Coordinates of C-alpha atoms in Angstrom, one line a residue:
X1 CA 0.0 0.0 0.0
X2 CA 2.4 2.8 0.7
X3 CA 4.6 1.7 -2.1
X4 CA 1.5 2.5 -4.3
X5 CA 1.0 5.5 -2.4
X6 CA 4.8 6.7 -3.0
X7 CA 4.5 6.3 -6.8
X8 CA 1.3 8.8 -6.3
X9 CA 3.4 11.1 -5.0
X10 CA 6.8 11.0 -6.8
X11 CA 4.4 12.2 -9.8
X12 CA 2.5 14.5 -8.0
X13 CA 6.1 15.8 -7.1
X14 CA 7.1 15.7 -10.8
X15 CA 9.2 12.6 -10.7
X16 CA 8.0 9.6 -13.1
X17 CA 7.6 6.1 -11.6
X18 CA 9.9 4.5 -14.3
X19 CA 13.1 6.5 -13.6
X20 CA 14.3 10.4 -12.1
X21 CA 17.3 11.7 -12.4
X22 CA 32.7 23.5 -16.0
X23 CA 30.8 25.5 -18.5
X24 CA 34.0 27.2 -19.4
X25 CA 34.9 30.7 -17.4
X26 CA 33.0 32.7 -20.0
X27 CA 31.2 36.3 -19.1
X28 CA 34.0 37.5 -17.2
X29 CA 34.5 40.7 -17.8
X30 CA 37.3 43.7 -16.5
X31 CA 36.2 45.6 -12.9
X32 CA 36.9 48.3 -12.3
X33 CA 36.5 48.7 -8.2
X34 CA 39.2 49.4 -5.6
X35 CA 38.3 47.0 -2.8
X36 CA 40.7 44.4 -3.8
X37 CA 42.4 43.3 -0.7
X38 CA 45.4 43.9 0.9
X39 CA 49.3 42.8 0.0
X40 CA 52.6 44.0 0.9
X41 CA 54.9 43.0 -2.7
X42 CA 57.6 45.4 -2.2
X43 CA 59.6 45.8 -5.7
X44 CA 62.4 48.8 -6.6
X45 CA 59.6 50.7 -8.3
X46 CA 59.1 53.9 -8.2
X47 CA 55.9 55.0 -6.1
X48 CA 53.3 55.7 -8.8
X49 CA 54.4 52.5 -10.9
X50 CA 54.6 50.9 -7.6
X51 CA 50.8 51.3 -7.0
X52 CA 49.4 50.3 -10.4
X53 CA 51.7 47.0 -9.8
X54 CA 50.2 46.5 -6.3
X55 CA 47.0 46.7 -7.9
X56 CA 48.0 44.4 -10.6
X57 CA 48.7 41.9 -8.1
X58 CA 45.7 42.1 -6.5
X59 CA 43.8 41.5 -9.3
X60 CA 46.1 38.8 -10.5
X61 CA 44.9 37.1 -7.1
X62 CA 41.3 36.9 -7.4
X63 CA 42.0 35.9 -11.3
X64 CA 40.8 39.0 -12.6
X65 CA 43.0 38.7 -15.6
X66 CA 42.2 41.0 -18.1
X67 CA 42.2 43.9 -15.1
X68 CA 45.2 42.6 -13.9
X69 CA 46.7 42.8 -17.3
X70 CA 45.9 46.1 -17.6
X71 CA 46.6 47.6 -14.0
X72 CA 50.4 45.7 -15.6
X73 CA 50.9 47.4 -18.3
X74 CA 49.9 50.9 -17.0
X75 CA 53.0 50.2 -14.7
X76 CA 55.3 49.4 -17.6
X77 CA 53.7 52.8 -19.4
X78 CA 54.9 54.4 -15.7
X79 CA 58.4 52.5 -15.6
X80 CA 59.4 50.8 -19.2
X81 CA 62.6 48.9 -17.2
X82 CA 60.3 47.9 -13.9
X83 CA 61.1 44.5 -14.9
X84 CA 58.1 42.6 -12.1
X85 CA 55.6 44.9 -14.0
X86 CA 56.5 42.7 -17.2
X87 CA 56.4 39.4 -14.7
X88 CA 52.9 40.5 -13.8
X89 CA 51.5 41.0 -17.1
X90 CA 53.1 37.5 -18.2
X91 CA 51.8 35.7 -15.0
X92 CA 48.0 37.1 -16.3
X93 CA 48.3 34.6 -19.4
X94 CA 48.5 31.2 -17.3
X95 CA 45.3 30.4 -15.1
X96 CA 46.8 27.5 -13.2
X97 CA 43.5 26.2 -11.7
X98 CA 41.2 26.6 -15.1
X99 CA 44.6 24.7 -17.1
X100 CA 44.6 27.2 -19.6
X101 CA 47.6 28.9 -20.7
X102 CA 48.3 31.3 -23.5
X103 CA 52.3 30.8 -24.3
X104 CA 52.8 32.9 -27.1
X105 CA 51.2 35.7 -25.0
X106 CA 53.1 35.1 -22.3
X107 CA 56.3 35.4 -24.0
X108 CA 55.2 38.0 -25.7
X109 CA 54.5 39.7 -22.5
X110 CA 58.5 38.7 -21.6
X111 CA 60.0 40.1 -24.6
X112 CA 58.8 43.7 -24.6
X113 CA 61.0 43.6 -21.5
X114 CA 63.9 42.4 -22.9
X115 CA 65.0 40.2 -26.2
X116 CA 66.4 37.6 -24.1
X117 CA 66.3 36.1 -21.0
X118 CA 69.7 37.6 -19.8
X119 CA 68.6 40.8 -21.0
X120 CA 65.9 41.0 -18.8
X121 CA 67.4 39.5 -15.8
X122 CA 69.9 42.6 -15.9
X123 CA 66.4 45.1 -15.2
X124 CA 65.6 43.2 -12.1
X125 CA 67.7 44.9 -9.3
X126 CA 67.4 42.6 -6.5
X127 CA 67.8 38.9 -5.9
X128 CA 64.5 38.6 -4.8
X129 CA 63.2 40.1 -8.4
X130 CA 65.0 38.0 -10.3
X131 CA 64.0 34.9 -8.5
X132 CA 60.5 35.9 -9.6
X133 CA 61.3 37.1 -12.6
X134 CA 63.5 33.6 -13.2
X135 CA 60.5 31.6 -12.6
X136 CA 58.1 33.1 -14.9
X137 CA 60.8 32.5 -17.3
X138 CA 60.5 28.8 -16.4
X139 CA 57.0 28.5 -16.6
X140 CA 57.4 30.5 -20.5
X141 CA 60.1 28.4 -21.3
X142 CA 61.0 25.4 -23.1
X143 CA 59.3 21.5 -23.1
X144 CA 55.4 20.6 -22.3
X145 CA 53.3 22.6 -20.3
X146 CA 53.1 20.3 -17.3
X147 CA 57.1 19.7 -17.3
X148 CA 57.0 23.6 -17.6
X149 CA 54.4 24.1 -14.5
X150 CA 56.9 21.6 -13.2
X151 CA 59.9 23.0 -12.9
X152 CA 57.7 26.8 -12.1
X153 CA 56.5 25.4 -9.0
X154 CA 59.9 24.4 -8.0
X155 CA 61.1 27.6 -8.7
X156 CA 58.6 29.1 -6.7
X157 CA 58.8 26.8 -3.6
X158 CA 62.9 27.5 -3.8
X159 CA 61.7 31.5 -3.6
X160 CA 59.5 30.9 -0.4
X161 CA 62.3 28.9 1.1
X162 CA 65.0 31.9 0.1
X163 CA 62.6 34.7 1.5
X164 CA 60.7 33.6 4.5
X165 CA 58.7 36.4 5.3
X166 CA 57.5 37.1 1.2
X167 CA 53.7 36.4 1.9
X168 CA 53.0 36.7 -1.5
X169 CA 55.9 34.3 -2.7
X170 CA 53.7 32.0 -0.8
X171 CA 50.5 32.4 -1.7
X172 CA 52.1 31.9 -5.4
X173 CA 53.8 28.7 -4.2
X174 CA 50.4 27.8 -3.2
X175 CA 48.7 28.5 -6.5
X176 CA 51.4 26.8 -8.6
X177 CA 50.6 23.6 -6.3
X178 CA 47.3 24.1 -7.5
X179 CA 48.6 23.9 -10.9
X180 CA 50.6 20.8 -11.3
X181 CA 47.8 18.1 -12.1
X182 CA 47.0 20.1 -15.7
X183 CA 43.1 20.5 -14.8
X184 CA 42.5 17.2 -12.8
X185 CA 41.6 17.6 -9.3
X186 CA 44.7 15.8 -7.1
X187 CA 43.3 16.1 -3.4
X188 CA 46.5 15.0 -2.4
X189 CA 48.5 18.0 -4.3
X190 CA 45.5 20.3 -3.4
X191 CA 46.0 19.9 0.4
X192 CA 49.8 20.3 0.0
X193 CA 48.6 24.1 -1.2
X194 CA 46.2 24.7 1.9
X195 CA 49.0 25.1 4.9
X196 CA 51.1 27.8 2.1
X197 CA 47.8 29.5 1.9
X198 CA 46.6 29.4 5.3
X199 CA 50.2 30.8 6.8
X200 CA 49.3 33.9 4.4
X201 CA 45.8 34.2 5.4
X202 CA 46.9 34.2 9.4
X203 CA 49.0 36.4 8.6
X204 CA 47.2 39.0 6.7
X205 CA 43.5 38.2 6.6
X206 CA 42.7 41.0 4.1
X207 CA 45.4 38.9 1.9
X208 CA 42.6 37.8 -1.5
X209 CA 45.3 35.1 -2.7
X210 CA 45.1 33.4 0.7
X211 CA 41.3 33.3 1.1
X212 CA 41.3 32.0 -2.5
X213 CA 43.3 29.3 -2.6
X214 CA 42.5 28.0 0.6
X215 CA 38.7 27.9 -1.2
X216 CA 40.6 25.7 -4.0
X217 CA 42.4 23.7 -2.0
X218 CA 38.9 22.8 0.2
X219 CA 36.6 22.9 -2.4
X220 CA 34.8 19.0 -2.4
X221 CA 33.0 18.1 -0.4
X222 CA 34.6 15.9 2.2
X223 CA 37.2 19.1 3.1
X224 CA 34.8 21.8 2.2
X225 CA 34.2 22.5 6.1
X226 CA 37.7 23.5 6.4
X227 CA 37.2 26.3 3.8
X228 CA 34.5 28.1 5.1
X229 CA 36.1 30.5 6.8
X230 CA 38.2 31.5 4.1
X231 CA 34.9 31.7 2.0
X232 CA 33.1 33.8 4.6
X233 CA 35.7 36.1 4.5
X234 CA 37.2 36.2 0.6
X235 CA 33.8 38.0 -0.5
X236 CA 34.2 40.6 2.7
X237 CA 38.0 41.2 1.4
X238 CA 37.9 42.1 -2.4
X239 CA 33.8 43.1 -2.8
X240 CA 35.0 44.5 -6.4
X241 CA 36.6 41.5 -7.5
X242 CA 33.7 39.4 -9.5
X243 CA 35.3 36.2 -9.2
X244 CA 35.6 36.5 -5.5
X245 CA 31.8 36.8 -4.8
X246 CA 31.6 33.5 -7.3
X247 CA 34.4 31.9 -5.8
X248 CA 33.3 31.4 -2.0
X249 CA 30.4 29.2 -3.4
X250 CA 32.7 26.5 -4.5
X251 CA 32.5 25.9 -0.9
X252 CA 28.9 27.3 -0.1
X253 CA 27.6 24.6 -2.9
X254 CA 29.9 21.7 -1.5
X255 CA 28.2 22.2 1.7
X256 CA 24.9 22.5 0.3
X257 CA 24.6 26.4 1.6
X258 CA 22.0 27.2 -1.3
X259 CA 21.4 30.3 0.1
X260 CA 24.8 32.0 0.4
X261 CA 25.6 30.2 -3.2
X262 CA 22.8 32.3 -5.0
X263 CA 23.5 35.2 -3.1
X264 CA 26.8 36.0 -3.7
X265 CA 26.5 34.6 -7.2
X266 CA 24.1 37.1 -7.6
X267 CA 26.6 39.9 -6.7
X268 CA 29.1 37.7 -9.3
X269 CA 26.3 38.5 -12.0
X270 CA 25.8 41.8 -11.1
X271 CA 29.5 42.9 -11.6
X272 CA 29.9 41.2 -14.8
X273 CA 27.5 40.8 -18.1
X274 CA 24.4 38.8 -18.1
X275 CA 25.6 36.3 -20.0
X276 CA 25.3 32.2 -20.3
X277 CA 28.6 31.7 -18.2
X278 CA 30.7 30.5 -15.4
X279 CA 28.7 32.8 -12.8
X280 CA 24.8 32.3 -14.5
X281 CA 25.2 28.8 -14.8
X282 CA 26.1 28.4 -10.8
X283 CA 23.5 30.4 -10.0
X284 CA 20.7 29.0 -12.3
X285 CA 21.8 25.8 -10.3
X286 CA 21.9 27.2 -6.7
X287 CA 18.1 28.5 -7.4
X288 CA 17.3 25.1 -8.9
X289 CA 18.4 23.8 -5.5
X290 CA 16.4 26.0 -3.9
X291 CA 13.3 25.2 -5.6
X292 CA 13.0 28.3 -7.0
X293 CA 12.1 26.9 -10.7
X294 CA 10.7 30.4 -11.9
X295 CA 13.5 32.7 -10.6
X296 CA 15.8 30.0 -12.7
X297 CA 13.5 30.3 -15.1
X298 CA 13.1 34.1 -15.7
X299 CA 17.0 34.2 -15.5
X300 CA 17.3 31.5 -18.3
X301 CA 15.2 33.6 -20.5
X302 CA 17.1 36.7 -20.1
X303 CA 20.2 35.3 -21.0
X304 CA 19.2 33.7 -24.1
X305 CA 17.5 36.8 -25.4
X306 CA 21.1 38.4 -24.2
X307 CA 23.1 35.3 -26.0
X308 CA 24.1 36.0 -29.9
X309 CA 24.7 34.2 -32.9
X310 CA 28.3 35.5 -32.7
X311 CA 28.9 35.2 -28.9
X312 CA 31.9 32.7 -28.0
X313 CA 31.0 29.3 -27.8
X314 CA 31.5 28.7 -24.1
X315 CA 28.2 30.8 -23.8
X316 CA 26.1 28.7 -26.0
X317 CA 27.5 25.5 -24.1
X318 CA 26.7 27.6 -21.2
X319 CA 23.2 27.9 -21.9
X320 CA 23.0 24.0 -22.4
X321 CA 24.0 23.1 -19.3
X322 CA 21.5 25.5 -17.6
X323 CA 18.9 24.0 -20.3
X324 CA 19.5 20.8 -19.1
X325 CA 19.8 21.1 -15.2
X326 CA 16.5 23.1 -15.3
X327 CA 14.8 20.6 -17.1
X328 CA 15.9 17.7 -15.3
X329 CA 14.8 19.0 -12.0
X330 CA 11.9 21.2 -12.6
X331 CA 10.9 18.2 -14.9
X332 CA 8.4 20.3 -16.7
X333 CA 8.0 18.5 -19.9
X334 CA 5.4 20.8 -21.5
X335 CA 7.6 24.0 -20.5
X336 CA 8.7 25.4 -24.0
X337 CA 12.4 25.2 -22.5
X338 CA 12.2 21.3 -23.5
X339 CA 11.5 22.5 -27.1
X340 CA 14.2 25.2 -27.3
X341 CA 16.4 24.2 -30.5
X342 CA 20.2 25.6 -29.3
X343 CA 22.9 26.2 -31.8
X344 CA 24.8 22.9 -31.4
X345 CA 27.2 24.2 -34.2
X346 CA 28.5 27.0 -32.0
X347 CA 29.2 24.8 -29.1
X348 CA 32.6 22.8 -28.6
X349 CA 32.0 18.7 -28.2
X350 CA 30.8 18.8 -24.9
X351 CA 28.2 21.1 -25.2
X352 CA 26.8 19.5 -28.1
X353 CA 26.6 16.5 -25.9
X354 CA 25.3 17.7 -23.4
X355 CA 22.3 19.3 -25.3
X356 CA 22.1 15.5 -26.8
X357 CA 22.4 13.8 -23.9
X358 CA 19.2 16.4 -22.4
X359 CA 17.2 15.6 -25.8
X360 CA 17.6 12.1 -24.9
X361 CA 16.3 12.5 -21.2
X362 CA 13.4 14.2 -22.2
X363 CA 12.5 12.0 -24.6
X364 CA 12.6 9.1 -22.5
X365 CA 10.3 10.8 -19.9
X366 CA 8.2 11.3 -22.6
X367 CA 8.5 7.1 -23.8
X368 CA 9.2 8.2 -27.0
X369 CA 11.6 5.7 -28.0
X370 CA 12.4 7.4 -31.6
X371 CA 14.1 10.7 -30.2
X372 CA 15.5 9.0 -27.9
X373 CA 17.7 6.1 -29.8
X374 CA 18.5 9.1 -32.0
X375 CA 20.1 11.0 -28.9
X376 CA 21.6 8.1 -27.5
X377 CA 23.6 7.6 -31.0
X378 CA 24.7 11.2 -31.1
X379 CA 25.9 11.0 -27.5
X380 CA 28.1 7.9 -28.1
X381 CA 29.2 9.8 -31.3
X382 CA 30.0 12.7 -29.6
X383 CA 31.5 11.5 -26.7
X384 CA 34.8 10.2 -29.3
X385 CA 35.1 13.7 -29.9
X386 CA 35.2 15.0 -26.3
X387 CA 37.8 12.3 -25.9
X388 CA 39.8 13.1 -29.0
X389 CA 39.7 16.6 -27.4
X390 CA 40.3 16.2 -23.7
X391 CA 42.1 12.6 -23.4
X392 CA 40.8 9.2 -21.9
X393 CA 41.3 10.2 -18.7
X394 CA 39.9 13.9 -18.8
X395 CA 36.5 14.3 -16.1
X396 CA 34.7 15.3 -18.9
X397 CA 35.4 12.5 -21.1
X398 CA 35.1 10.0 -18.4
X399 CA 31.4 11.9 -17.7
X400 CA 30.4 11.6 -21.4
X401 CA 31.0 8.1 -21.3
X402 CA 28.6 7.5 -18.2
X403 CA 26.0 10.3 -20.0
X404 CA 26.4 7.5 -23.1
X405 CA 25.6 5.1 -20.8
X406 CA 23.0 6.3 -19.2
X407 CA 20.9 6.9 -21.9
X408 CA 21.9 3.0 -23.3
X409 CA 20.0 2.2 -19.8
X410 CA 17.0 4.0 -21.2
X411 CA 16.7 2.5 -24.3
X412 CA 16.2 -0.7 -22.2
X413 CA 14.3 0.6 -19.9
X414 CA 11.4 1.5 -22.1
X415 CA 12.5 -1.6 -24.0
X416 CA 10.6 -3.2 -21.1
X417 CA 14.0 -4.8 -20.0
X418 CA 14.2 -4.0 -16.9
X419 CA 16.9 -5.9 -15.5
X420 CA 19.3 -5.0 -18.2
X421 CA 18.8 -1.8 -17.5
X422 CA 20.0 -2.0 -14.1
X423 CA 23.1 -3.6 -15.0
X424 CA 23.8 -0.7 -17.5
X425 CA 23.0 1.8 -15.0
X426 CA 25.1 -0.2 -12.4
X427 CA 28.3 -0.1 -15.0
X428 CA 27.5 3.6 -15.1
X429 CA 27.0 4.5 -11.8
X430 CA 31.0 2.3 -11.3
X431 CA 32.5 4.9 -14.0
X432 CA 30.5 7.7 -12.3
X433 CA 32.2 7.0 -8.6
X434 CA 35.6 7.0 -10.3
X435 CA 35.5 10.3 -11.4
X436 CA 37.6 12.6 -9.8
X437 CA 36.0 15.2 -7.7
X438 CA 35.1 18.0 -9.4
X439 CA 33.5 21.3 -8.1
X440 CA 30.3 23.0 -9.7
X441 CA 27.1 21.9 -11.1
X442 CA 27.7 18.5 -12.2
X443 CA 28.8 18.0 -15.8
X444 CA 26.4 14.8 -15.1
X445 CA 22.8 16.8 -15.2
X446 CA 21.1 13.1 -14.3
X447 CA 23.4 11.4 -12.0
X448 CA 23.7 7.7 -12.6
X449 CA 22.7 6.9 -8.7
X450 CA 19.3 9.2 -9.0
X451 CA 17.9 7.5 -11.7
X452 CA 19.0 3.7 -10.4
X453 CA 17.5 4.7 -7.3
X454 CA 14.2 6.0 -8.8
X455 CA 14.4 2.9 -11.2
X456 CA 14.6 0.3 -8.0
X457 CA 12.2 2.7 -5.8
X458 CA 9.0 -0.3 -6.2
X459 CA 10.5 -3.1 -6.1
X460 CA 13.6 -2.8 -4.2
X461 CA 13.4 0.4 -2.1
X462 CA 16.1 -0.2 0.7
X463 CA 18.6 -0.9 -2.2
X464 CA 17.0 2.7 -3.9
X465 CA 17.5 4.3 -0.4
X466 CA 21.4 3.0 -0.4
X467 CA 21.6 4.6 -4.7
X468 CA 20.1 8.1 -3.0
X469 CA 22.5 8.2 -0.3
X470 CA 25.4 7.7 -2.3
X471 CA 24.3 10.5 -5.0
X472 CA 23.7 12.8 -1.5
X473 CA 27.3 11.9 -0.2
X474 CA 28.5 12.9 -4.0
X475 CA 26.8 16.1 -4.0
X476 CA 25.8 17.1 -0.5
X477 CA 22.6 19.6 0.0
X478 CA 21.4 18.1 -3.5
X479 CA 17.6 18.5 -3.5
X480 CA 16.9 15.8 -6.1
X481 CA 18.7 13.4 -4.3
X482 CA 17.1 14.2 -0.7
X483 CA 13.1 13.8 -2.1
X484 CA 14.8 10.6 -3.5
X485 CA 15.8 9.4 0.1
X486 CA 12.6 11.1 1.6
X487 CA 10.9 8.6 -1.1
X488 CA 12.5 5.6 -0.7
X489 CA 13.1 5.6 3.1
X490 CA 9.2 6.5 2.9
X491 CA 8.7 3.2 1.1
X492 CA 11.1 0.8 2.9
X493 CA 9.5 1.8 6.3
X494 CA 12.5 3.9 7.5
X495 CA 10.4 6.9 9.4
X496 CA 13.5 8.1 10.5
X497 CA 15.7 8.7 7.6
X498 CA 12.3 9.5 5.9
X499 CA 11.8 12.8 8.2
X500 CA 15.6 13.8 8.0
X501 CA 15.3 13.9 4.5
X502 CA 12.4 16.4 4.5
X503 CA 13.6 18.7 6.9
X504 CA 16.6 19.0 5.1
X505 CA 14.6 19.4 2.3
X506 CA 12.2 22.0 4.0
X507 CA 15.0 24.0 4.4
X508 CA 16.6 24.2 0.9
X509 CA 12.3 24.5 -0.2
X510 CA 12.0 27.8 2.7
X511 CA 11.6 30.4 -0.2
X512 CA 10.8 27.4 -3.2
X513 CA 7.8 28.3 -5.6
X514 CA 4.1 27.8 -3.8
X515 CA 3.6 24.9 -6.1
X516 CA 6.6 23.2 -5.4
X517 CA 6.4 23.1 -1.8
X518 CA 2.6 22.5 -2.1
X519 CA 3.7 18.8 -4.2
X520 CA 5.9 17.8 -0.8
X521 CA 2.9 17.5 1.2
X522 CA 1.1 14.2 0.5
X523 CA 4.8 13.0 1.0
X524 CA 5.1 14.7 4.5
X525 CA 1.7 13.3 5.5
X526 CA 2.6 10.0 4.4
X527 CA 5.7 9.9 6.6
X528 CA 3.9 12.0 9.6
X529 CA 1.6 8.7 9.8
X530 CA 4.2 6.0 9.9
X531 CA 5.1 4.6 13.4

């Protein structure tokens, strides 16, 4: 009986009985505020190109490039021998963390100083400027990038062991640590980072470098605890910076804090353009999370009426991933979002599958098996190009492998093979759990464990209740995943686990949509009358 009464209410809630489930850093544009931070990088400058270098730095910090750049090259204009101004401006052109890194620039930046490297070594007056200046030549040098972030980083840590008290050498240290796995998360490598990071931020708590990449080197979800202070205080420090009102929600949404993730991602948005992005697309998530389907709604609207043919293709993937993460959860199949035709062209291999892999979803949920083998083709087609792209071992590669899957486990599943498709979803949800962490709105829009547990929910709820708690563990505070384990405890006769799974709910639901919180309540009366 209350299984029956469960299945009532998962589509009451939205969720159909049979199965429930890094856009790129685009949008960012330059600031133009003063409240940066605080550092002491003391260089043989002269005042006035000292100050546009300081502020240089702090930019650099909160990876505001292009201001950084800028604040850089005014300096040079100041002082055209101020030799760290020239490191700066180089140092803008690799984003350790993102694994981007523009060489050519880079040198280019190097060579207005000086033709060669010996050249420019003679304009640095100290020791301690030409160990910096040294390292960047390093990191521009010969050989691979990652032999080249290689030998930087030793650089670097030789710099912090040669000057002690150089806060700044480091936080720098601490960023180049970041660095060294070429994208992939190392949590190992990562936590080698925090205590360089955290000596800094003790030190000077107003220092932005030390708040951020103490939030890097925390942000999962197992360690996200021990960046929260950082995070409380890195938007406090640098309230002009954009990135650093984004940044402290890499903690916020490991933790599951929806409301301090859309808050200050608000203030992200608000300092840069209203653009498919980096910022939008955490934010669209945070107020997914929040139940707030209409506020993610009327955002999503806005930016595609803002998004243009010619607009860079990280925005149009962008947009996709929002696409999909608001359809999956607000699983409104009539909304005219499910019929929005995107520019797939415009969008780099990823993009295109996730867009696919969404088309696919939808069509399942609407078991129309047509549409969906199509998708499920152009994923596994497209997910050889993300690998020809990224390599075998890239997150996103590995994640377009378990999307490919995923919708192969459909295909069966409205096959009528039931079994089948639990042993796809099974190998799926095994290539899922070796991903390596990875912060943000999941690349994943359906996680593999959400849909086995929605897909075992009848028949085998305390095994759907142990799928839910592992996608929850994954992606703490998740709101799909919690009515998931509200459902299934509900069903296995767990009262318990049943009630803490709706009070954690009610509280990222306190400002949802009327209608949303209105479909939790045959659920909460359900549970309210089990003994």
């Amino acid at each position: 009986m209350r299984t029956r009464q469960l299945l009532f209410i998962a589509v009451a809630v939205g969720i159909p009985p049979a199965v429930t489930g890094q856009a790129e850093h685009a949008g960012h544009g330059p600031n133009t505020g003063s409240r940066l931070g605080k550092v002491e990088f003391p260089t043989s400058a002269k005042p006035a190109a000292q100050a546009e270098f300081l502020r240089g730095v702090l930019y650099l910090h909160s990876f505001e490039y292009p201001s950084a750049a800028a604040a850089f090259q005014r300096a040079q204009a100041l002082e055209p021998d101020f030799a760290l101004a020239f490191w700066g401006e180089a140092m803008t052109y690799t984003h350790p963390v993102w694994n981007e890194q523009n060489l050519s620039a880079g040198r280019a930046a190097l060579s207005r100083l000086g033709a060669a490297a010996e050249s420019r070594r003679a304009k640095a007056p100290t020791p301690r400027e030409q160990a910096y200046l040294g390292a960047v030549e390093l990191l521009y040098g010969d050989g691979s990038k990652a032999r080249r972030d290689t030998l930087y980083a030793a650089a670097m840590e030789r710099l912090v062991r040669d000057y002690p008290t150089d806060l700044d050498a480091k936080a720098f240290y601490a960023l180049a640590l970041l660095g060294l796995n070429q994208g992939v998360r190392d949590t190992v490598t990562y936590l080698r980072a925090a205590p360089y990071a955290d000596t800094v931020f003790r030190a000077n708590p107003e220092h932005p470098g030390a708040a951020h990449y103490l939030i890097h080197a925390y942000d999962d979800p197992l360690h996200a605890p021990l960046g929260l202070r950082a995070a409380r205080a890195y938007a406090r420090i640098a309230p002009d910076a954009a990135h650093a009102q984004h940044m402290t929600t890499h903690i916020f949404l490991a933790m599951g804090l929806w409301d301090d993730a859309v808050s200050q991602n608000e203030i992200a948005v608000g300092l840069t353009a209203r653009v498919p992005g980096h910022y939008t697309s955490w934010l669209v998530y945070a107020l997914i999370q929040q139940g707030r389907y209409a506020a993610a709604r009327r955002l999503l609207d806005e930016l595609r009426e803002n998004l243009k043919d010619e607009s860079p293709g990280a925005q149009h993937a962008a947009l996709a991933e929002m696409r999909a993460h608001w359809l999956l959860h607000s699983q409104d199949w009539n909304s005219t979002v499910g019929l929005w035709q995107l520019p797939r062209d415009k969008m780099n291999p990823l993009g295109q599958l996730v867009d696919a892999y969404t088309e696919g979803v939808v069509a399942y949920r609407r078991r129309n098996a047509t549409p969906l083998a199509k998708s499920a083709a152009e994923v596994v087609r497209l997910s050889a190009l993300v690998e020809q792209a990224r390599g075998a071992t890239d997150p996103a590669t590995l994640g377009s492998r378990v999307m490919a899957r995923e919708l192969a486990a459909l295909q069966l599943s409205i096959a009528g093979k039931r079994d089948a498709a639990l042993r796809a979803l099974r190998e799926a949800a095994a290539l899922q759990d070796e991903i390596p962490m990875e912060f943000g709105p999941p690349i994943i829009a359906e996680p593999t464990h959400e849909i086995l547990g929605a897909l075992l929910l009848e028949a085998e709820p305390k095994e759907a209740l142990a799928q839910y708690q592992r996608a929850l563990l994954l992606a703490p505070g998740r709101s799909r995943a919690l009515l998931g384990i509200a459902q299934a405890a509900a069903a296995a006769g767990d009262k318990t686990e049943a009630q803490r799974a709706l009070d954690r709910l009610d509280a990222n639901w306190h400002a949802a949509d009327p209608q949303v919180r209105a479909a939790l309540a045959p659920l909460r009366e359900l549970v309210a009358r089990m003994r």
